[in-house]
GROMACS .gro file of C-alpha atoms in nm:
model
  124
    1UNK     CA    1   8.054  10.481  11.533
    2UNK     CA    2   8.104  10.455  11.935
    3UNK     CA    3   7.903  10.143  11.917
    4UNK     CA    4   8.158   9.994  11.644
    5UNK     CA    5   8.464  10.089  11.846
    6UNK     CA    6   8.288   9.973  12.164
    7UNK     CA    7   8.211   9.634  12.021
    8UNK     CA    8   8.562   9.595  11.865
    9UNK     CA    9   8.804   9.709  12.104
   10UNK     CA   10   8.891   9.564  12.495
   11UNK     CA   11   8.764   9.222  12.358
   12UNK     CA   12   8.838   8.923  12.559
   13UNK     CA   13   8.958   8.627  12.359
   14UNK     CA   14   9.024   8.241  12.421
   15UNK     CA   15   9.069   7.929  12.293
   16UNK     CA   16   8.878   7.591  12.377
   17UNK     CA   17   8.978   7.267  12.247
   18UNK     CA   18   8.798   6.949  12.380
   19UNK     CA   19   8.759   7.019  12.759
   20UNK     CA   20   9.047   7.260  12.798
   21UNK     CA   21   9.041   7.657  12.792
   22UNK     CA   22   9.338   7.889  12.721
   23UNK     CA   23   9.416   8.194  12.947
   24UNK     CA   24   9.180   8.512  12.824
   25UNK     CA   25   9.382   8.752  12.602
   26UNK     CA   26   9.206   9.111  12.560
   27UNK     CA   27   9.247   9.205  12.217
   28UNK     CA   28   9.210   9.516  12.019
   29UNK     CA   29   9.292   9.403  11.658
   30UNK     CA   30   9.055   9.255  11.395
   31UNK     CA   31   8.667   9.165  11.452
   32UNK     CA   32   8.552   8.796  11.590
   33UNK     CA   33   8.543   8.537  11.309
   34UNK     CA   34   8.220   8.486  11.148
   35UNK     CA   35   8.103   8.803  11.264
   36UNK     CA   36   7.797   8.950  11.063
   37UNK     CA   37   7.944   9.309  11.081
   38UNK     CA   38   8.293   9.211  10.934
   39UNK     CA   39   8.193   9.233  10.589
   40UNK     CA   40   8.019   9.581  10.630
   41UNK     CA   41   8.384   9.695  10.834
   42UNK     CA   42   8.597   9.578  10.536
   43UNK     CA   43   8.376   9.735  10.292
   44UNK     CA   44   8.377  10.041  10.471
   45UNK     CA   45   8.738  10.047  10.537
   46UNK     CA   46   8.853   9.970  10.157
   47UNK     CA   47   8.603  10.196   9.978
   48UNK     CA   48   8.865  10.417   9.844
   49UNK     CA   49   9.072  10.103   9.693
   50UNK     CA   50   8.993  10.109   9.355
   51UNK     CA   51   9.178  10.054   9.008
   52UNK     CA   52   9.261  10.356   8.807
   53UNK     CA   53   9.221  10.120   8.518
   54UNK     CA   54   8.902   9.944   8.523
   55UNK     CA   55   8.840   9.912   8.211
   56UNK     CA   56   9.164   9.658   8.176
   57UNK     CA   57   9.199   9.573   8.521
   58UNK     CA   58   8.882   9.566   8.730
   59UNK     CA   59   8.955   9.527   9.119
   60UNK     CA   60   8.651   9.293   9.259
   61UNK     CA   61   8.632   9.267   9.647
   62UNK     CA   62   8.451   9.014   9.852
   63UNK     CA   63   8.383   8.980  10.202
   64UNK     CA   64   8.716   8.953  10.319
   65UNK     CA   65   8.915   8.924   9.996
   66UNK     CA   66   8.975   9.133   9.685
   67UNK     CA   67   9.118   9.037   9.319
   68UNK     CA   68   9.261   9.233   9.033
   69UNK     CA   69   9.161   9.033   8.674
   70UNK     CA   70   9.382   9.198   8.421
   71UNK     CA   71   9.305   9.185   8.044
   72UNK     CA   72   9.663   9.168   7.864
   73UNK     CA   73   9.635   9.298   7.480
   74UNK     CA   74   9.906   9.246   7.254
   75UNK     CA   75  10.166   9.123   7.506
   76UNK     CA   76  10.111   9.459   7.709
   77UNK     CA   77  10.129   9.362   8.091
   78UNK     CA   78  10.203   9.738   8.206
   79UNK     CA   79   9.864   9.810   8.308
   80UNK     CA   80   9.801   9.501   8.502
   81UNK     CA   81  10.157   9.477   8.684
   82UNK     CA   82  10.139   9.876   8.742
   83UNK     CA   83   9.744   9.816   8.916
   84UNK     CA   84   9.907   9.532   9.174
   85UNK     CA   85  10.167   9.780   9.269
   86UNK     CA   86   9.918  10.048   9.312
   87UNK     CA   87   9.719   9.789   9.538
   88UNK     CA   88  10.009   9.670   9.747
   89UNK     CA   89  10.105  10.032   9.817
   90UNK     CA   90   9.733  10.070   9.884
   91UNK     CA   91   9.771   9.800  10.170
   92UNK     CA   92  10.087   9.897  10.304
   93UNK     CA   93   9.951  10.257  10.327
   94UNK     CA   94   9.628  10.127  10.520
   95UNK     CA   95   9.792   9.908  10.730
   96UNK     CA   96   9.689   9.599  10.559
   97UNK     CA   97   9.922   9.275  10.554
   98UNK     CA   98   9.883   9.078  10.246
   99UNK     CA   99   9.887   8.713  10.319
  100UNK     CA  100  10.171   8.631  10.001
  101UNK     CA  101  10.133   8.309  10.077
  102UNK     CA  102   9.755   8.254   9.998
  103UNK     CA  103   9.800   8.495   9.701
  104UNK     CA  104   9.759   8.300   9.347
  105UNK     CA  105   9.783   8.434   9.026
  106UNK     CA  106   9.565   8.254   8.737
  107UNK     CA  107   9.629   8.325   8.412
  108UNK     CA  108   9.421   8.230   8.110
  109UNK     CA  109   9.567   8.263   7.745
  110UNK     CA  110   9.339   8.201   7.437
  111UNK     CA  111   9.648   8.329   7.201
  112UNK     CA  112   9.724   8.114   6.918
  113UNK     CA  113  10.107   8.194   6.954
  114UNK     CA  114  10.188   8.213   7.340
  115UNK     CA  115  10.474   8.373   7.478
  116UNK     CA  116  10.615   8.320   7.815
  117UNK     CA  117  10.433   8.605   8.075
  118UNK     CA  118  10.682   8.669   8.385
  119UNK     CA  119  10.536   8.569   8.709
  120UNK     CA  120  10.361   8.814   8.969
  121UNK     CA  121  10.610   8.895   9.268
  122UNK     CA  122  10.476   9.066   9.561
  123UNK     CA  123  10.734   9.200   9.854
  124UNK     CA  124  10.677   9.055  10.185
   0.00000   0.00000   0.00000
């Protein structure tokens, strides 16, 4: 644990473009981009983030990304919407900021008689 903290804390960072360099800034947030340790840290940090309804709304985590997949039966979206609310609250409680500008909802609807589904709205 001390090695990880030493690796992540008081890290110098700068931007280089062509032959120009910015001033060095010392940072204590995030992990270096492209760091092989980042997916391990993300997985460890989000280990307790799980769906309470894995049967109908599985939560899938990738290297630094998460998806909720809702199976909506008989026009009942309650479980899906509830899991999204739980996920948003978990992120807030664990100091993770959702990038709502990159968040997308994708709906596959195979019903013969389609009805309009209300879009999901995540508070910023």
